Amino acid sequence: MTDKQKRRASLFNHCIDIDGEAVLFNAFTGNMACVPRSLNNIMDLGIDQRRQLVKLGFIVDSTPKDEVKFVVNTLAAPSRRMYLVFTVATRCNLKCSYCFENREKRSVMSLETLDLSLHWVEEQFAKGRFSDLSVIIFGGEPLLVPNQLMRVLNGLKNIREKHNIYKVPILLTTNALIGDGSLFQQLCELGVTQIQVTFDGDAPVTNARRKSLRITDVYNETLARIPMLAELAELTIKLNFTPQTVESIPRFMDDLSRIPALRDNNFRIKPEPIVRYQPGDGEMINPSEEFGSNDTRLAKAFDLICRLAEERNMEIDRSAIFNTPCMAFRESSYLLEPDGSLRSCISAFGMDSFSVGNVRKGSDHTGQSLARRQRVKDLKACVEGGCAFLPMCGGGCPYEKELVMGEVNGLLCRHDYFMAALPVFVGSAWRTAKHKLFLQA
C-alpha cells in the first residue's frame, strides 16, 4: 500500500481565502499552511510536502471514525496541568454594570480559608494528580486585600519549590487603580508573571461603564498606570465591547499608541464581547445593545478589532473569538471562591451545577465524570453530522447551556457564528504569523 493510499486529509481541515491566498487551517492542531488556489486535494501534493502536512496534522493515518474518537477523547481527558482561578475577594472598588459577579454577595477570603486552599492545592500535587500549575488571581479586585494576595503568592511559591514545578504562570487580574510601583514590583518578585487590566473603549465609554465612587476619570487614571505595569510583567489589556461601544475602539487604540512605553509592543490586546445569553423564558435580546452568543455580528466586530490592532502593530490575544471547548468536564480546572467552594467553570460563581467540592472536605469529581461521559455521548450528533468545528467547539459552553436552559447537559450549537468567525480568526493569525508555510503544487 502506498503512502497516498494509507493516508488521507484530516476531517478537520478548513481552506479559507485570506487576502487572495488559500490558507489551510486544521481545527484540532491549530496549524496553518498556504496551498495553491488551484489545488483540489492536498493528497495531490508531492511526497515531501505531504510529509510536512502529516507532521502538522493536515494528513492523518487513522480512519475517519478513529480520528473523531481520538479528538473527542482528547477534549474529555483530564490534564496533567491544574488550571486554578484563585478568587481572594469578590469585593471591588468599581461598580461595573455588566459584571457577572453582581449576582453574588461581595466577600473576602479569610486567612483560614486561604491556608486551607493552599493546603488543598499542595495535596493535589502530593497525590500525583498534576505536574504543572497555571494560576489566575481573580476578583473582585485582589489589590483590595494585599495581605491575602501576598500570602497566596508565598504559598504558591512554596508549592512550586516543594514539588519541583519549573514554571508557574500567574496572571493577576486588576483594575490597576490601587497600589504603587513598589507593590507591583513586590508582587512580580513573588511570582506574578502576567497582569491583565480591562477597558471598555475610549474615555467616555469606559468612564460610563466602569463606575468609581472615588475616581471621576477612571479611564485616564488607569491609562496613566499602564506603562508601570508593562515594564514589570507581560501585560494583557482586555477590551470588553458591545454593539454600542465598538465604534469607540479606534480612539482607544490611538490613545494606547501614544504611550511611549508601549511602543516596543510589550503588551497584547484581548478583545472580549459582553454577551447576553438568550434565556429560555423568551426574554428577547436587544440587538442594538447586546450580542447573542450565536450572533454573526460578533465575527464582524472581532474582525474590525483585529485589523485595528494589526494596523498599529499590536499583539492580539484571540482566545475569546472561540472560547470553547472549556475545561468544565476535565477534572483539572478549578474556580476557587472566597468561601472555599470549588467549581469546574471559571464563570460559575455560586452555581451548584458546577460544584466539585470545597477545600475543607476536598474535591469530588463524581458529578463531573458523569457529565463528561454524557457530553461524549451527546457529541455523537456532531460526529454523525461530520462537523469540522468539533475540536474547537466540543459541543458548546455548559455555562451558557445552564443559563439558557437551566441544564448543563446537552449540546449548544453555535454553527452560524463559527462559520462567520473562522475566517476572522484564521485571517488575523495568518497575517500576523512570524513564520509562514507556503506549499507549491
GROMACS .gro file of C-alpha atoms in nm:
model
  441
    1MET     CA    1   0.000   0.000   0.000
    2THR     CA    2   0.143   0.338  -0.098
    3ASP     CA    3   0.171   0.645   0.124
    4LYS     CA    4  -0.120   0.809  -0.058
    5GLN     CA    5  -0.338   0.500  -0.019
    6LYS     CA    6  -0.296   0.460   0.358
    7ARG     CA    7  -0.328   0.827   0.442
    8ARG     CA    8  -0.596   1.089   0.389
    9ALA     CA    9  -0.681   1.453   0.457
   10SER     CA   10  -0.798   1.530   0.812
   11LEU     CA   11  -1.171   1.575   0.869
   12PHE     CA   12  -1.095   1.899   1.048
   13ASN     CA   13  -0.919   2.084   0.766
   14HIS     CA   14  -1.064   2.417   0.654
   15CYS     CA   15  -0.944   2.602   0.343
   16ILE     CA   16  -1.002   2.975   0.378
   17ASP     CA   17  -0.941   3.262   0.138
   18ILE     CA   18  -0.721   3.514   0.316
   19ASP     CA   19  -0.649   3.823   0.105
   20GLY     CA   20  -0.634   3.614  -0.212
   21GLU     CA   21  -0.435   3.326  -0.061
   22ALA     CA   22  -0.575   2.979   0.008
   23VAL     CA   23  -0.484   2.909   0.371
   24LEU     CA   24  -0.532   2.560   0.509
   25PHE     CA   25  -0.626   2.551   0.879
   26ASN     CA   26  -0.672   2.246   1.100
   27ALA     CA   27  -0.931   2.293   1.375
   28PHE     CA   28  -0.764   2.034   1.600
   29THR     CA   29  -0.396   2.128   1.580
   30GLY     CA   30  -0.442   2.498   1.502
   31ASN     CA   31  -0.174   2.478   1.231
   32MET     CA   32  -0.184   2.680   0.908
   33ALA     CA   33  -0.028   2.645   0.562
   34CYS     CA   34  -0.076   2.826   0.233
   35VAL     CA   35  -0.159   2.594  -0.058
   36PRO     CA   36  -0.207   2.664  -0.431
   37ARG     CA   37  -0.552   2.804  -0.503
   38SER     CA   38  -0.589   2.557  -0.790
   39LEU     CA   39  -0.530   2.256  -0.561
   40ASN     CA   40  -0.836   2.032  -0.527
   41ASN     CA   41  -0.689   1.773  -0.292
   42ILE     CA   42  -0.384   1.808  -0.065
   43MET     CA   43  -0.308   1.440  -0.132
   44ASP     CA   44  -0.206   1.551  -0.484
   45LEU     CA   45   0.097   1.738  -0.344
   46GLY     CA   46   0.445   1.592  -0.371
   47ILE     CA   47   0.570   1.339  -0.117
   48ASP     CA   48   0.794   1.586   0.071
   49GLN     CA   49   0.510   1.833   0.108
   50ARG     CA   50   0.272   1.560   0.219
   51ARG     CA   51   0.523   1.462   0.488
   52GLN     CA   52   0.518   1.819   0.618
   53LEU     CA   53   0.140   1.809   0.630
   54VAL     CA   54   0.147   1.478   0.818
   55LYS     CA   55   0.364   1.638   1.090
   56LEU     CA   56   0.121   1.930   1.114
   57GLY     CA   57  -0.191   1.712   1.134
   58PHE     CA   58  -0.340   1.804   0.794
   59ILE     CA   59  -0.287   1.446   0.670
   60VAL     CA   60  -0.362   1.154   0.902
   61ASP     CA   61  -0.321   0.778   0.911
   62SER     CA   62  -0.636   0.695   1.104
   63THR     CA   63  -0.979   0.616   0.969
   64PRO     CA   64  -1.238   0.896   0.996
   65LYS     CA   65  -1.402   0.715   1.287
   66ASP     CA   66  -1.072   0.677   1.474
   67GLU     CA   67  -0.974   1.039   1.411
   68VAL     CA   68  -1.300   1.163   1.559
   69LYS     CA   69  -1.269   0.924   1.854
   70PHE     CA   70  -0.918   1.050   1.926
   71VAL     CA   71  -1.030   1.413   1.919
   72VAL     CA   72  -1.333   1.351   2.142
   73ASN     CA   73  -1.121   1.158   2.393
   74THR     CA   74  -0.861   1.435   2.391
   75LEU     CA   75  -1.125   1.700   2.461
   76ALA     CA   76  -1.257   1.499   2.756
   77ALA     CA   77  -0.930   1.376   2.906
   78PRO     CA   78  -0.813   1.527   3.237
   79SER     CA   79  -0.498   1.735   3.204
   80ARG     CA   80  -0.174   1.695   3.398
   81ARG     CA   81  -0.180   2.072   3.444
   82MET     CA   82  -0.401   2.222   3.713
   83TYR     CA   83  -0.575   2.541   3.600
   84LEU     CA   84  -0.667   2.736   3.912
   85VAL     CA   85  -0.865   3.060   3.940
   86PHE     CA   86  -0.787   3.176   4.293
   87THR     CA   87  -1.052   3.431   4.396
   88VAL     CA   88  -0.914   3.609   4.702
   89ALA     CA   89  -1.205   3.856   4.706
   90THR     CA   90  -1.520   3.934   4.515
   91ARG     CA   91  -1.523   4.279   4.678
   92CYS     CA   92  -1.434   4.551   4.429
   93ASN     CA   93  -1.367   4.925   4.418
   94LEU     CA   94  -1.557   4.959   4.089
   95LYS     CA   95  -1.924   4.906   4.008
   96CYS     CA   96  -1.933   4.779   3.651
   97SER     CA   97  -2.293   4.732   3.545
   98TYR     CA   98  -2.227   4.415   3.344
   99CYS     CA   99  -2.011   4.228   3.598
  100PHE     CA  100  -2.132   3.869   3.631
  101GLU     CA  101  -2.037   3.876   3.998
  102ASN     CA  102  -2.315   4.127   4.068
  103ARG     CA  103  -2.535   3.827   4.143
  104GLU     CA  104  -2.302   3.739   4.433
  105LYS     CA  105  -2.270   3.886   4.781
  106ARG     CA  106  -1.931   4.058   4.780
  107SER     CA  107  -1.685   3.896   5.020
  108VAL     CA  108  -1.319   3.846   5.111
  109MET     CA  109  -1.143   3.513   5.162
  110SER     CA  110  -1.050   3.464   5.528
  111LEU     CA  111  -0.691   3.377   5.616
  112GLU     CA  112  -0.812   3.042   5.750
  113THR     CA  113  -0.981   2.955   5.420
  114LEU     CA  114  -0.680   3.083   5.229
  115ASP     CA  115  -0.446   2.850   5.418
  116LEU     CA  116  -0.685   2.558   5.371
  117SER     CA  117  -0.697   2.641   4.999
  118LEU     CA  118  -0.319   2.633   4.968
  119HIS     CA  119  -0.312   2.306   5.160
  120TRP     CA  120  -0.571   2.160   4.922
  121VAL     CA  121  -0.362   2.266   4.618
  122GLU     CA  122  -0.046   2.116   4.768
  123GLU     CA  123  -0.234   1.795   4.846
  124GLN     CA  124  -0.334   1.752   4.479
  125PHE     CA  125   0.031   1.762   4.377
  126ALA     CA  126   0.132   1.533   4.663
  127LYS     CA  127  -0.120   1.279   4.531
  128GLY     CA  128   0.048   1.295   4.189
  129ARG     CA  129  -0.263   1.424   4.009
  130PHE     CA  130  -0.077   1.711   3.847
  131SER     CA  131   0.272   1.801   3.730
  132ASP     CA  132   0.213   2.162   3.620
  133LEU     CA  133   0.020   2.458   3.754
  134SER     CA  134  -0.130   2.767   3.592
  135VAL     CA  135  -0.292   3.029   3.816
  136ILE     CA  136  -0.519   3.332   3.776
  137ILE     CA  137  -0.551   3.559   4.080
  138PHE     CA  138  -0.904   3.685   4.042
  139GLY     CA  139  -1.161   3.919   4.194
  140GLY     CA  140  -1.337   4.150   4.252
  141GLU     CA  141  -1.020   4.345   4.300
  142PRO     CA  142  -0.734   4.139   4.452
  143LEU     CA  143  -0.535   4.451   4.546
  144LEU     CA  144  -0.804   4.545   4.800
  145VAL     CA  145  -0.669   4.261   5.016
  146PRO     CA  146  -0.287   4.283   4.982
  147ASN     CA  147  -0.224   4.060   5.285
  148GLN     CA  148  -0.424   3.775   5.130
  149LEU     CA  149  -0.260   3.836   4.795
  150MET     CA  150   0.093   3.816   4.938
  151ARG     CA  151   0.002   3.507   5.137
  152VAL     CA  152  -0.132   3.331   4.827
  153LEU     CA  153   0.181   3.411   4.626
  154ASN     CA  154   0.414   3.294   4.903
  155GLY     CA  155   0.210   2.976   4.941
  156LEU     CA  156   0.222   2.904   4.566
  157LYS     CA  157   0.596   2.969   4.570
  158ASN     CA  158   0.638   2.706   4.844
  159ILE     CA  159   0.428   2.454   4.649
  160ARG     CA  160   0.630   2.517   4.335
  161GLU     CA  161   0.959   2.460   4.519
  162LYS     CA  162   0.836   2.154   4.713
  163HIS     CA  163   0.711   1.974   4.402
  164ASN     CA  164   0.980   2.093   4.160
  165ILE     CA  165   0.736   2.273   3.933
  166TYR     CA  166   0.971   2.451   3.696
  167LYS     CA  167   0.748   2.739   3.596
  168VAL     CA  168   0.410   2.855   3.722
  169PRO     CA  169   0.247   3.128   3.512
  170ILE     CA  170   0.050   3.353   3.746
  171LEU     CA  171  -0.189   3.608   3.597
  172LEU     CA  172  -0.307   3.890   3.821
  173THR     CA  173  -0.637   4.049   3.713
  174THR     CA  174  -0.665   4.403   3.843
  175ASN     CA  175  -0.822   4.736   3.755
  176ALA     CA  176  -0.479   4.887   3.845
  177LEU     CA  177  -0.631   5.174   4.043
  178ILE     CA  178  -0.474   5.062   4.371
  179GLY     CA  179  -0.109   5.024   4.465
  180ASP     CA  180   0.216   5.186   4.359
  181GLY     CA  181   0.518   5.066   4.165
  182SER     CA  182   0.687   4.915   4.469
  183LEU     CA  183   0.382   4.700   4.546
  184PHE     CA  184   0.360   4.569   4.190
  185GLN     CA  185   0.734   4.508   4.189
  186GLN     CA  186   0.699   4.302   4.506
  187LEU     CA  187   0.411   4.101   4.355
  188CYS     CA  188   0.620   4.021   4.048
  189GLU     CA  189   0.914   3.915   4.266
  190LEU     CA  190   0.677   3.677   4.445
  191GLY     CA  191   0.574   3.513   4.119
  192VAL     CA  192   0.325   3.725   3.923
  193THR     CA  193   0.428   3.685   3.558
  194GLN     CA  194   0.129   3.843   3.383
  195ILE     CA  195  -0.106   4.132   3.458
  196GLN     CA  196  -0.445   4.189   3.298
  197VAL     CA  197  -0.626   4.525   3.301
  198THR     CA  198  -0.968   4.588   3.146
  199PHE     CA  199  -1.104   4.879   2.942
  200ASP     CA  200  -1.441   4.917   2.768
  201GLY     CA  201  -1.342   5.153   2.487
  202ASP     CA  202  -1.237   5.518   2.486
  203ALA     CA  203  -1.269   5.761   2.778
  204PRO     CA  204  -1.645   5.837   2.755
  205VAL     CA  205  -1.735   5.468   2.719
  206THR     CA  206  -1.503   5.337   2.990
  207ASN     CA  207  -1.600   5.607   3.238
  208ALA     CA  208  -1.969   5.540   3.175
  209ARG     CA  209  -1.937   5.164   3.228
  210ARG     CA  210  -1.668   5.141   3.499
  211LYS     CA  211  -1.803   5.345   3.789
  212SER     CA  212  -1.599   5.453   4.090
  213LEU     CA  213  -1.712   5.641   4.400
  214ARG     CA  214  -1.365   5.790   4.438
  215ILE     CA  215  -1.234   5.848   4.086
  216THR     CA  216  -1.409   6.066   3.829
  217ASP     CA  217  -1.190   5.977   3.532
  218VAL     CA  218  -1.127   5.604   3.566
  219TYR     CA  219  -1.010   5.582   3.205
  220ASN     CA  220  -0.720   5.823   3.220
  221GLU     CA  221  -0.612   5.723   3.569
  222THR     CA  222  -0.589   5.362   3.456
  223LEU     CA  223  -0.417   5.459   3.131
  224ALA     CA  224  -0.155   5.655   3.324
  225ARG     CA  225  -0.058   5.341   3.519
  226ILE     CA  226  -0.023   5.118   3.213
  227PRO     CA  227   0.349   5.200   3.148
  228MET     CA  228   0.443   5.092   3.502
  229LEU     CA  229   0.264   4.758   3.459
  230ALA     CA  230   0.407   4.694   3.113
  231GLU     CA  231   0.761   4.727   3.247
  232LEU     CA  232   0.709   4.477   3.528
  233ALA     CA  233   0.523   4.186   3.365
  234GLU     CA  234   0.359   4.060   3.050
  235LEU     CA  235   0.062   4.293   3.008
  236THR     CA  236  -0.276   4.199   2.865
  237ILE     CA  237  -0.521   4.481   2.800
  238LYS     CA  238  -0.864   4.320   2.797
  239LEU     CA  239  -1.111   4.510   2.582
  240ASN     CA  240  -1.477   4.448   2.660
  241PHE     CA  241  -1.713   4.552   2.383
  242THR     CA  242  -2.081   4.563   2.287
  243PRO     CA  243  -2.256   4.664   1.961
  244GLN     CA  244  -2.281   5.017   2.102
  245THR     CA  245  -1.916   5.053   2.203
  246VAL     CA  246  -1.731   4.906   1.903
  247GLU     CA  247  -1.711   5.243   1.729
  248SER     CA  248  -1.507   5.385   2.020
  249ILE     CA  249  -1.230   5.126   1.986
  250PRO     CA  250  -1.019   5.310   1.721
  251ARG     CA  251  -0.993   5.609   1.956
  252PHE     CA  252  -0.897   5.380   2.244
  253MET     CA  253  -0.623   5.215   2.039
  254ASP     CA  254  -0.493   5.554   1.929
  255ASP     CA  255  -0.464   5.650   2.295
  256LEU     CA  256  -0.261   5.333   2.359
  257SER     CA  257  -0.040   5.410   2.059
  258ARG     CA  258   0.054   5.745   2.209
  259ILE     CA  259   0.204   5.585   2.521
  260PRO     CA  260   0.584   5.568   2.462
  261ALA     CA  261   0.635   5.274   2.698
  262LEU     CA  262   0.405   5.059   2.481
  263ARG     CA  263   0.576   5.125   2.150
  264ASP     CA  264   0.803   4.825   2.194
  265ASN     CA  265   0.492   4.605   2.164
  266ASN     CA  266   0.532   4.462   2.515
  267PHE     CA  267   0.159   4.409   2.563
  268ARG     CA  268  -0.131   4.234   2.395
  269ILE     CA  269  -0.491   4.328   2.326
  270LYS     CA  270  -0.757   4.075   2.424
  271PRO     CA  271  -1.099   4.163   2.277
  272GLU     CA  272  -1.392   4.003   2.457
  273PRO     CA  273  -1.762   4.068   2.391
  274ILE     CA  274  -2.024   4.132   2.656
  275VAL     CA  275  -2.264   3.856   2.553
  276ARG     CA  276  -2.623   3.825   2.664
  277TYR     CA  277  -2.728   3.462   2.677
  278GLN     CA  278  -3.079   3.418   2.538
  279PRO     CA  279  -3.281   3.284   2.834
  280GLY     CA  280  -3.527   3.002   2.794
  281ASP     CA  281  -3.818   3.214   2.918
  282GLY     CA  282  -3.835   3.402   2.589
  283GLU     CA  283  -3.697   3.737   2.707
  284MET     CA  284  -3.553   3.897   2.395
  285ILE     CA  285  -3.203   4.028   2.341
  286ASN     CA  286  -3.184   4.393   2.242
  287PRO     CA  287  -2.971   4.377   1.923
  288SER     CA  288  -2.871   4.744   1.942
  289GLU     CA  289  -2.722   4.697   2.291
  290GLU     CA  290  -2.633   4.330   2.320
  291PHE     CA  291  -2.471   4.043   2.132
  292GLY     CA  292  -2.628   3.700   2.134
  293SER     CA  293  -2.383   3.411   2.164
  294ASN     CA  294  -2.462   3.288   1.810
  295ASP     CA  295  -2.469   3.642   1.669
  296THR     CA  296  -2.272   3.667   1.343
  297ARG     CA  297  -2.219   4.038   1.413
  298LEU     CA  298  -1.970   3.924   1.672
  299ALA     CA  299  -1.746   3.799   1.392
  300LYS     CA  300  -1.757   4.138   1.219
  301ALA     CA  301  -1.670   4.313   1.545
  302PHE     CA  302  -1.376   4.080   1.609
  303ASP     CA  303  -1.256   4.134   1.252
  304LEU     CA  304  -1.262   4.512   1.297
  305ILE     CA  305  -1.076   4.497   1.629
  306CYS     CA  306  -0.813   4.255   1.500
  307ARG     CA  307  -0.747   4.467   1.192
  308LEU     CA  308  -0.723   4.786   1.401
  309ALA     CA  309  -0.467   4.616   1.626
  310GLU     CA  310  -0.273   4.479   1.329
  311GLU     CA  311  -0.255   4.823   1.170
  312ARG     CA  312  -0.099   4.956   1.491
  313ASN     CA  313   0.140   4.660   1.527
  314MET     CA  314  -0.029   4.545   1.849
  315GLU     CA  315  -0.012   4.181   1.952
  316ILE     CA  316  -0.357   4.016   1.975
  317ASP     CA  317  -0.488   3.753   2.214
  318ARG     CA  318  -0.763   3.583   2.006
  319SER     CA  319  -0.871   3.333   2.271
  320ALA     CA  320  -1.216   3.489   2.317
  321ILE     CA  321  -1.311   3.450   1.949
  322PHE     CA  322  -1.365   3.080   2.018
  323ASN     CA  323  -1.398   3.030   2.393
  324THR     CA  324  -1.486   2.661   2.373
  325PRO     CA  325  -1.418   2.379   2.436
  326CYS     CA  326  -1.379   2.468   2.802
  327MET     CA  327  -1.229   2.278   3.092
  328ALA     CA  328  -1.555   2.220   3.281
  329PHE     CA  329  -1.560   1.842   3.231
  330ARG     CA  330  -1.188   1.769   3.258
  331GLU     CA  331  -1.124   1.734   3.634
  332SER     CA  332  -0.826   1.970   3.614
  333SER     CA  333  -0.980   2.317   3.612
  334TYR     CA  334  -1.099   2.493   3.928
  335LEU     CA  335  -1.264   2.816   4.032
  336LEU     CA  336  -1.183   2.866   4.399
  337GLU     CA  337  -1.433   3.101   4.563
  338PRO     CA  338  -1.369   3.314   4.875
  339ASP     CA  339  -1.566   3.070   5.094
  340GLY     CA  340  -1.352   2.777   4.976
  341SER     CA  341  -1.606   2.636   4.728
  342LEU     CA  342  -1.464   2.468   4.419
  343ARG     CA  343  -1.632   2.497   4.078
  344SER     CA  344  -1.530   2.345   3.746
  345CYS     CA  345  -1.606   2.663   3.546
  346ILE     CA  346  -1.436   3.000   3.594
  347SER     CA  347  -1.765   3.191   3.547
  348ALA     CA  348  -1.985   2.971   3.764
  349PHE     CA  349  -1.982   3.166   4.092
  350GLY     CA  350  -2.239   3.014   4.326
  351MET     CA  351  -2.370   2.769   4.065
  352ASP     CA  352  -2.422   2.426   4.217
  353SER     CA  353  -2.430   2.259   3.875
  354PHE     CA  354  -2.053   2.315   3.856
  355SER     CA  355  -1.969   2.228   4.217
  356VAL     CA  356  -1.676   1.989   4.262
  357GLY     CA  357  -1.641   2.016   4.640
  358ASN     CA  358  -1.463   2.257   4.872
  359VAL     CA  359  -1.119   2.294   5.024
  360ARG     CA  360  -1.237   2.174   5.367
  361LYS     CA  361  -1.377   1.839   5.259
  362GLY     CA  362  -1.183   1.801   4.936
  363SER     CA  363  -1.280   1.778   4.572
  364ASP     CA  364  -1.539   1.537   4.440
  365HIS     CA  365  -1.547   1.472   4.065
  366THR     CA  366  -1.831   1.217   4.062
  367GLY     CA  367  -2.082   1.452   3.903
  368GLN     CA  368  -1.818   1.591   3.671
  369SER     CA  369  -1.726   1.242   3.549
  370LEU     CA  370  -2.091   1.166   3.478
  371ALA     CA  371  -2.132   1.496   3.293
  372ARG     CA  372  -1.820   1.425   3.088
  373ARG     CA  373  -1.945   1.081   2.987
  374GLN     CA  374  -2.282   1.232   2.894
  375ARG     CA  375  -2.111   1.502   2.686
  376VAL     CA  376  -1.918   1.236   2.492
  377LYS     CA  377  -2.250   1.061   2.418
  378ASP     CA  378  -2.412   1.388   2.316
  379LEU     CA  379  -2.128   1.457   2.074
  380LYS     CA  380  -2.244   1.161   1.866
  381ALA     CA  381  -2.478   1.400   1.684
  382CYS     CA  382  -2.182   1.625   1.590
  383VAL     CA  383  -1.978   1.323   1.486
  384GLU     CA  384  -2.255   1.182   1.266
  385GLY     CA  385  -2.308   1.526   1.116
  386GLY     CA  386  -1.942   1.544   1.019
  387CYS     CA  387  -1.895   1.883   1.188
  388ALA     CA  388  -1.545   2.009   1.111
  389PHE     CA  389  -1.570   2.253   1.404
  390LEU     CA  390  -1.589   1.973   1.661
  391PRO     CA  391  -1.236   2.022   1.807
  392MET     CA  392  -1.297   2.396   1.853
  393CYS     CA  393  -1.649   2.369   1.991
  394GLY     CA  394  -1.664   2.047   2.190
  395GLY     CA  395  -2.042   2.066   2.199
  396GLY     CA  396  -2.072   2.420   2.327
  397CYS     CA  397  -2.036   2.604   2.656
  398PRO     CA  398  -2.202   2.424   2.953
  399TYR     CA  399  -2.214   2.752   3.149
  400GLU     CA  400  -2.414   2.911   2.868
  401LYS     CA  401  -2.630   2.598   2.848
  402GLU     CA  402  -2.708   2.631   3.219
  403LEU     CA  403  -2.804   2.996   3.182
  404VAL     CA  404  -3.015   2.937   2.873
  405MET     CA  405  -3.189   2.610   2.954
  406GLY     CA  406  -3.125   2.556   3.324
  407GLU     CA  407  -2.941   2.234   3.239
  408VAL     CA  408  -2.569   2.169   3.197
  409ASN     CA  409  -2.601   1.855   2.987
  410GLY     CA  410  -2.678   1.865   2.618
  411LEU     CA  411  -2.529   2.046   2.321
  412LEU     CA  412  -2.547   2.415   2.244
  413CYS     CA  413  -2.460   2.470   1.878
  414ARG     CA  414  -2.309   2.800   1.757
  415HIS     CA  415  -2.252   2.684   1.399
  416ASP     CA  416  -2.365   3.012   1.240
  417TYR     CA  417  -2.119   3.210   1.449
  418PHE     CA  418  -1.835   2.962   1.389
  419MET     CA  419  -1.888   2.982   1.014
  420ALA     CA  420  -1.865   3.362   1.026
  421ALA     CA  421  -1.580   3.381   1.278
  422LEU     CA  422  -1.338   3.120   1.143
  423PRO     CA  423  -1.214   3.339   0.852
  424VAL     CA  424  -1.165   3.623   1.102
  425PHE     CA  425  -0.964   3.406   1.342
  426VAL     CA  426  -0.751   3.240   1.076
  427GLY     CA  427  -0.708   3.560   0.876
  428SER     CA  428  -0.571   3.756   1.170
  429ALA     CA  429  -0.347   3.468   1.282
  430TRP     CA  430  -0.211   3.422   0.927
  431ARG     CA  431  -0.147   3.791   0.865
  432THR     CA  432   0.049   3.827   1.188
  433ALA     CA  433   0.231   3.491   1.182
  434LYS     CA  434   0.608   3.527   1.217
  435HIS     CA  435   0.674   3.208   1.023
  436LYS     CA  436   0.451   3.101   0.735
  437LEU     CA  437   0.447   2.776   0.542
  438PHE     CA  438   0.391   2.803   0.166
  439LEU     CA  439   0.343   2.482  -0.029
  440GLN     CA  440   0.376   2.469  -0.407
  441ALA     CA  441   0.194   2.230  -0.638
   0.00000   0.00000   0.00000
